[in-house]
mmCIF file of C-alpha atoms in Angstrom:
data_model
loop_
_atom_site.group_PDB
_atom_site.id
_atom_site.type_symbol
_atom_site.label_atom_id
_atom_site.label_comp_id
_atom_site.label_asym_id
_atom_site.label_seq_id
_atom_site.Cartn_x
_atom_site.Cartn_y
_atom_site.Cartn_z
ATOM 1 C CA VAL A 515 127.560 50.574 107.766
ATOM 2 C CA LYS A 516 128.575 49.244 111.184
ATOM 3 C CA ILE A 517 131.825 51.242 111.050
ATOM 4 C CA LEU A 518 129.893 54.381 110.150
ATOM 5 C CA GLN A 519 127.412 53.787 112.996
ATOM 6 C CA ASP A 520 130.241 53.226 115.470
ATOM 7 C CA GLU A 521 132.040 56.347 114.293
ATOM 8 C CA PHE A 522 128.871 58.429 114.578
ATOM 9 C CA ASN A 523 128.154 57.109 118.074
ATOM 10 C CA SER A 524 131.714 57.887 119.073
ATOM 11 C CA PHE A 525 131.284 61.424 117.752
ATOM 12 C CA ARG A 526 127.921 61.855 119.468
ATOM 13 C CA ASN A 527 129.096 60.524 122.834
ATOM 14 C CA ASN A 528 132.678 61.745 122.929
ATOM 15 C CA SER A 529 134.139 64.585 120.905
ATOM 16 C CA GLU A 530 137.606 63.018 120.745
ATOM 17 C CA PRO A 531 139.256 63.253 118.208
ATOM 18 C CA TYR A 532 136.736 65.709 116.737
ATOM 19 C CA PRO A 533 137.385 69.454 117.101
ATOM 20 C CA MET A 534 133.700 70.189 117.777
ATOM 21 C CA SER A 535 131.287 68.213 119.894
ATOM 22 C CA TYR A 536 128.113 66.687 118.535
ATOM 23 C CA GLU A 537 125.992 69.237 120.417
ATOM 24 C CA GLU A 538 128.035 72.142 119.009
ATOM 25 C CA ARG A 539 127.578 70.824 115.467
ATOM 26 C CA LYS A 540 123.888 70.167 116.048
ATOM 27 C CA ASN A 541 123.368 73.706 117.353
ATOM 28 C CA GLN A 542 125.377 75.082 114.460
ATOM 29 C CA THR A 543 122.854 73.744 111.945
ATOM 30 C CA VAL A 544 120.599 76.616 113.036
ATOM 31 C CA PHE A 545 123.043 78.864 111.169
ATOM 32 C CA CYS A 546 121.926 77.196 107.920
ATOM 33 C CA GLU A 547 118.501 78.827 108.180
ATOM 34 C CA PHE A 548 120.035 82.268 108.660
ATOM 35 C CA ALA A 549 122.619 81.751 105.900
ATOM 36 C CA ASN A 550 119.909 80.530 103.527
ATOM 37 C CA GLU A 551 117.878 83.674 104.135
ATOM 38 C CA LEU A 552 120.975 85.872 103.841
ATOM 39 C CA ILE A 553 122.176 84.329 100.572
ATOM 40 C CA THR A 554 118.658 84.265 99.126
ATOM 41 C CA SER A 555 118.243 87.964 99.919
ATOM 42 C CA VAL A 556 121.365 88.774 97.933
ATOM 43 C CA ILE A 557 120.810 86.470 94.966
ATOM 44 C CA THR A 558 117.272 87.764 94.466
ATOM 45 C CA SER A 559 118.345 91.402 94.615
ATOM 46 C CA THR A 560 118.558 92.995 91.180
ATOM 47 C CA THR A 561 121.237 95.405 92.406
ATOM 48 C CA ALA A 562 123.511 92.950 94.235
ATOM 49 C CA ASP A 563 127.120 93.111 93.075
ATOM 50 C CA ARG A 564 130.524 91.722 93.953
ATOM 51 C CA ASP A 565 130.678 93.827 97.120
ATOM 52 C CA ASP A 566 127.568 92.041 98.344
ATOM 53 C CA PHE A 567 129.220 88.674 97.728
ATOM 54 C CA ALA A 568 132.352 89.852 99.553
ATOM 55 C CA SER A 569 130.110 90.769 102.493
ATOM 56 C CA LEU A 570 128.456 87.345 102.383
ATOM 57 C CA PHE A 571 131.874 85.678 102.584
ATOM 58 C CA GLN A 572 132.739 87.657 105.702
ATOM 59 C CA ILE A 573 129.394 87.220 107.463
ATOM 60 C CA THR A 574 129.353 83.434 107.047
ATOM 61 C CA LEU A 575 132.867 82.733 108.343
ATOM 62 C CA PRO A 576 133.103 80.749 111.591
ATOM 63 C CA ASN A 577 135.366 83.428 113.054
ATOM 64 C CA ALA A 578 133.187 86.315 111.885
ATOM 65 C CA ASN A 579 133.412 89.481 113.945
ATOM 66 C CA LYS A 580 130.060 90.689 115.279
ATOM 67 C CA ASP A 581 130.519 94.402 114.522
ATOM 68 C CA THR A 582 132.056 93.793 111.099
ATOM 69 C CA SER A 583 129.261 91.380 110.202
ATOM 70 C CA VAL A 584 126.578 93.870 111.258
ATOM 71 C CA THR A 585 128.314 96.518 109.132
ATOM 72 C CA ASN A 586 128.450 94.073 106.208
ATOM 73 C CA ILE A 587 124.744 93.298 106.582
ATOM 74 C CA GLN A 588 123.989 97.023 106.464
ATOM 75 C CA LYS A 589 126.082 97.363 103.273
ATOM 76 C CA LEU A 590 123.986 94.790 101.389
ATOM 77 C CA LYS A 591 121.892 96.137 98.525
ATOM 78 C CA ILE A 592 118.612 94.790 99.887
ATOM 79 C CA SER A 593 115.679 96.465 101.616
ATOM 80 C CA GLN A 594 116.277 98.151 104.962
ATOM 81 C CA LEU A 595 113.559 96.023 106.521
ATOM 82 C CA LYS A 596 115.347 92.838 105.380
ATOM 83 C CA LYS A 597 118.689 94.196 106.647
ATOM 84 C CA GLU A 598 117.182 94.821 110.075
ATOM 85 C CA ALA A 599 115.666 91.330 110.226
ATOM 86 C CA LEU A 600 118.945 89.698 109.165
ATOM 87 C CA GLU A 601 120.949 91.811 111.603
ATOM 88 C CA SER A 602 118.664 90.814 114.474
ATOM 89 C CA LYS A 603 118.934 87.117 113.556
ATOM 90 C CA PHE A 604 122.707 87.318 113.171
ATOM 91 C CA ILE A 605 123.161 89.011 116.572
ATOM 92 C CA SER A 606 120.901 86.437 118.245
ATOM 93 C CA LEU A 607 122.918 83.572 116.728
ATOM 94 C CA PHE A 608 126.264 85.234 117.422
ATOM 95 C CA ASP A 609 125.371 85.876 121.059
ATOM 96 C CA ARG A 610 124.601 82.153 121.446
ATOM 97 C CA GLY A 611 127.975 81.267 119.901
ATOM 98 C CA ILE A 612 126.463 80.072 116.626
ATOM 99 C CA LYS A 613 128.477 81.040 113.549
ATOM 100 C CA GLY A 614 129.268 79.808 110.050
ATOM 101 C CA TYR A 615 130.512 76.286 109.440
ATOM 102 C CA THR A 616 133.715 76.282 107.534
ATOM 103 C CA ASP A 617 136.598 78.651 107.015
ATOM 104 C CA TYR A 618 136.673 79.014 103.237
ATOM 105 C CA ARG A 619 138.107 82.518 103.126
ATOM 106 C CA LEU A 620 139.170 84.154 99.941
ATOM 107 C CA GLY A 621 141.428 87.175 100.016
ATOM 108 C CA GLY A 622 139.420 90.377 99.577
ATOM 109 C CA LEU A 623 141.807 91.856 97.007
ATOM 110 C CA SER A 624 141.964 88.795 94.787
ATOM 111 C CA PHE A 625 138.201 88.477 95.119
ATOM 112 C CA GLN A 626 137.803 92.014 93.787
ATOM 113 C CA ARG A 627 140.204 91.390 90.893
ATOM 114 C CA TRP A 628 138.705 88.226 89.430
ATOM 115 C CA PHE A 629 135.046 88.523 90.358
ATOM 116 C CA ASP A 630 133.694 90.819 87.650
ATOM 117 C CA GLU A 631 130.039 91.641 86.999
ATOM 118 C CA LYS A 632 129.706 88.806 84.473
ATOM 119 C CA ASN A 633 130.835 86.299 87.103
ATOM 120 C CA VAL A 634 128.508 87.889 89.675
ATOM 121 C CA GLU A 635 125.558 87.336 87.340
ATOM 122 C CA ILE A 636 126.599 83.742 86.598
ATOM 123 C CA LEU A 637 126.916 82.963 90.314
ATOM 124 C CA LYS A 638 123.658 84.755 91.199
ATOM 125 C CA SER A 639 121.759 82.934 88.469
ATOM 126 C CA PHE A 640 123.186 79.572 89.497
ATOM 127 C CA LEU A 641 122.442 80.064 93.195
ATOM 128 C CA ARG A 642 118.915 81.330 92.415
ATOM 129 C CA GLU A 643 118.257 78.189 90.394
ATOM 130 C CA ILE A 644 119.614 75.982 93.184
ATOM 131 C CA SER A 645 117.498 77.786 95.776
ATOM 132 C CA VAL A 646 114.221 77.031 93.960
ATOM 133 C CA THR A 647 114.989 73.503 92.734
ATOM 134 C CA ASN A 648 114.153 70.382 94.716
ATOM 135 C CA GLU A 649 114.824 67.716 92.123
ATOM 136 C CA GLU A 650 118.151 65.978 92.643
ATOM 137 C CA ASP A 651 118.783 65.395 88.918
ATOM 138 C CA LYS A 652 118.151 69.043 88.090
ATOM 139 C CA LEU A 653 120.340 70.198 90.982
ATOM 140 C CA MET A 654 123.191 68.042 89.697
ATOM 141 C CA ARG A 655 122.757 69.281 86.103
ATOM 142 C CA ASN A 656 122.807 72.879 87.348
ATOM 143 C CA LEU A 657 125.932 72.194 89.372
ATOM 144 C CA LEU A 658 127.731 70.563 86.447
ATOM 145 C CA ASP A 659 126.728 73.440 84.155
ATOM 146 C CA PHE A 660 128.034 75.953 86.677
ATOM 147 C CA ILE A 661 131.313 74.093 87.176
ATOM 148 C CA SER A 662 131.802 74.078 83.402
ATOM 149 C CA GLU A 663 131.815 77.897 83.529
ATOM 150 C CA ASN A 664 135.185 77.514 85.313
ATOM 151 C CA ILE A 665 134.979 80.801 87.224
ATOM 152 C CA LYS A 666 138.410 81.587 88.605
ATOM 153 C CA GLY A 667 138.612 81.461 92.391
ATOM 154 C CA ILE A 668 135.445 79.490 93.072
ATOM 155 C CA SER A 669 136.574 76.162 94.459
ATOM 156 C CA ILE A 670 134.312 73.222 95.175
ATOM 157 C CA ASN A 671 135.231 73.641 98.861
ATOM 158 C CA PHE A 672 133.878 77.193 98.875
ATOM 159 C CA LEU A 673 130.886 76.370 96.723
ATOM 160 C CA SER A 674 129.892 73.345 98.810
ATOM 161 C CA VAL A 675 129.376 75.544 101.881
ATOM 162 C CA TRP A 676 126.895 77.869 100.164
ATOM 163 C CA LEU A 677 125.172 74.961 98.433
ATOM 164 C CA HIS A 678 124.828 73.329 101.845
ATOM 165 C CA TYR A 679 123.354 76.525 103.289
ATOM 166 C CA LEU A 680 120.806 76.616 100.462
ATOM 167 C CA LYS A 681 120.043 72.892 100.261
ATOM 168 C CA PRO A 682 121.520 70.981 103.223
ATOM 169 C CA GLN A 683 119.435 67.926 102.374
ATOM 170 C CA PHE A 684 121.230 67.603 99.010
ATOM 171 C CA PHE A 685 124.708 69.084 99.392
ATOM 172 C CA PRO A 686 127.292 68.104 102.004
ATOM 173 C CA ILE A 687 130.156 70.390 102.910
ATOM 174 C CA LEU A 688 133.366 69.319 101.196
ATOM 175 C CA ASN A 689 136.709 70.330 102.627
ATOM 176 C CA LYS A 690 140.144 68.965 103.365
ATOM 177 C CA GLN A 691 139.123 67.596 106.765
#
């Protein structure tokens, strides 16, 4: 515990050797609220399809382009009122330098090839269940059930980011760093 406390204090007081400072990471957590609303809007839409998920990938990247993200928000199959609210929130965050957490990009073409409508429905159903569940045991059962589906192209690294956006109190971001 002492090592962890020392490491955290080092991170908080001096960004070396960390690529982002404590304040940058702290400010970035605001993106979670936006991403939660964005993902929830898509997973609760009855007409959302793989193009909507491709848009979500692009919007939540840390190097997302403002104009492309706004275009992607407008492409989502959700109400116009919701699109406008999300666009306004995204622009406000973007203009303050607040973007997605982790670069978990998937190639657009391979995404289109393997992510069929069946997989869209499995992912939507899983994420909907996660979004409304607050019991740790049930969250873990849902996660294990989803992983057993073995959907090609969905890595734990990718999945951990969206799970974190939906339930940051339960799911850490897992990546190679």
